[in-house]
XYZ file of C-alpha atoms in Angstrom:
70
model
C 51.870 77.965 -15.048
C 54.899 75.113 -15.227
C 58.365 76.250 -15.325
C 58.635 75.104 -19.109
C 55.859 77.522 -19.791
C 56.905 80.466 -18.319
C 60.383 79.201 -20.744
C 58.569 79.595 -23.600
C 57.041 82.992 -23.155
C 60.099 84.053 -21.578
C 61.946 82.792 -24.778
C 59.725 84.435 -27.304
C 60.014 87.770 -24.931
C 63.996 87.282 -25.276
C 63.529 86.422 -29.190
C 65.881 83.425 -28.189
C 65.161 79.737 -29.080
C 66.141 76.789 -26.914
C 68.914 75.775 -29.087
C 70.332 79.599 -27.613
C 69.404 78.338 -24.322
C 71.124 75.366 -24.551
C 74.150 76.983 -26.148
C 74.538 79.464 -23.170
C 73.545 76.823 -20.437
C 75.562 73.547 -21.733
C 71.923 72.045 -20.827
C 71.417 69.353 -23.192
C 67.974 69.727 -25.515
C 66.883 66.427 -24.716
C 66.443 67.928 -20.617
C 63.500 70.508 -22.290
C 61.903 68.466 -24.341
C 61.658 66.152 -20.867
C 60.045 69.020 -19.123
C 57.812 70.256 -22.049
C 56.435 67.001 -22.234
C 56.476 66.434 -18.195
C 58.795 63.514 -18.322
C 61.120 65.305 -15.826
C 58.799 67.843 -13.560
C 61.474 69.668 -11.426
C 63.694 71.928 -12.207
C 67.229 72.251 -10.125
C 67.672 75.108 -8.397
C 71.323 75.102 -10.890
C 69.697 74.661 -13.643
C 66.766 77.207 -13.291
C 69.710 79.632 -12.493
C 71.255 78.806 -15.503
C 68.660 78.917 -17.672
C 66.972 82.643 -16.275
C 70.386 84.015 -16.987
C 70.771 83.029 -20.121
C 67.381 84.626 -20.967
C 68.642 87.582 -19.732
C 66.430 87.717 -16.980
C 66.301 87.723 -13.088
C 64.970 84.808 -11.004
C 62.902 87.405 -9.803
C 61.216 88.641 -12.988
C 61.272 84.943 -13.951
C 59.374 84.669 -10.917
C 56.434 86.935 -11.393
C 56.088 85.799 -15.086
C 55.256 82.574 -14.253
C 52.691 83.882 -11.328
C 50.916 86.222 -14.354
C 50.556 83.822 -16.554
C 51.690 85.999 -19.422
């Protein structure tokens, strides 16, 4: 599973949208729209951080979400 999907599930799971996301992280929408579409592949170790904590979640359980699948 890709970062950006893991994101989404994670998202739903957090009943957050990106727009959220983006307001938290200062990441601009235009960066996950790249990386849903696979325009931009890696993630920065800064920005994952970012983006996990402002899910509300630990890189760790961000982790082993994207290693279920689910």
């Amino acid at each position: 599973m890709t970062f950006y999907e893991a994101f989404e599930i994670a998202l739903e799971k957090a009943d957050m949208t990106t727009a959220d996301v983006c307001a938290k992280t200062g990441i601009y929408p235009s960066y996950f729209s790249k990386l849903k579409h696979g325009a931009t592949k890696d993630v920065t170790w800064d920005k994952a951080l970012a983006i996990i904590a402002a899910l509300g979640m630990t890189p760790d359980e961000f982790y082993e979400l994207q290693m279920s699948g689910q």
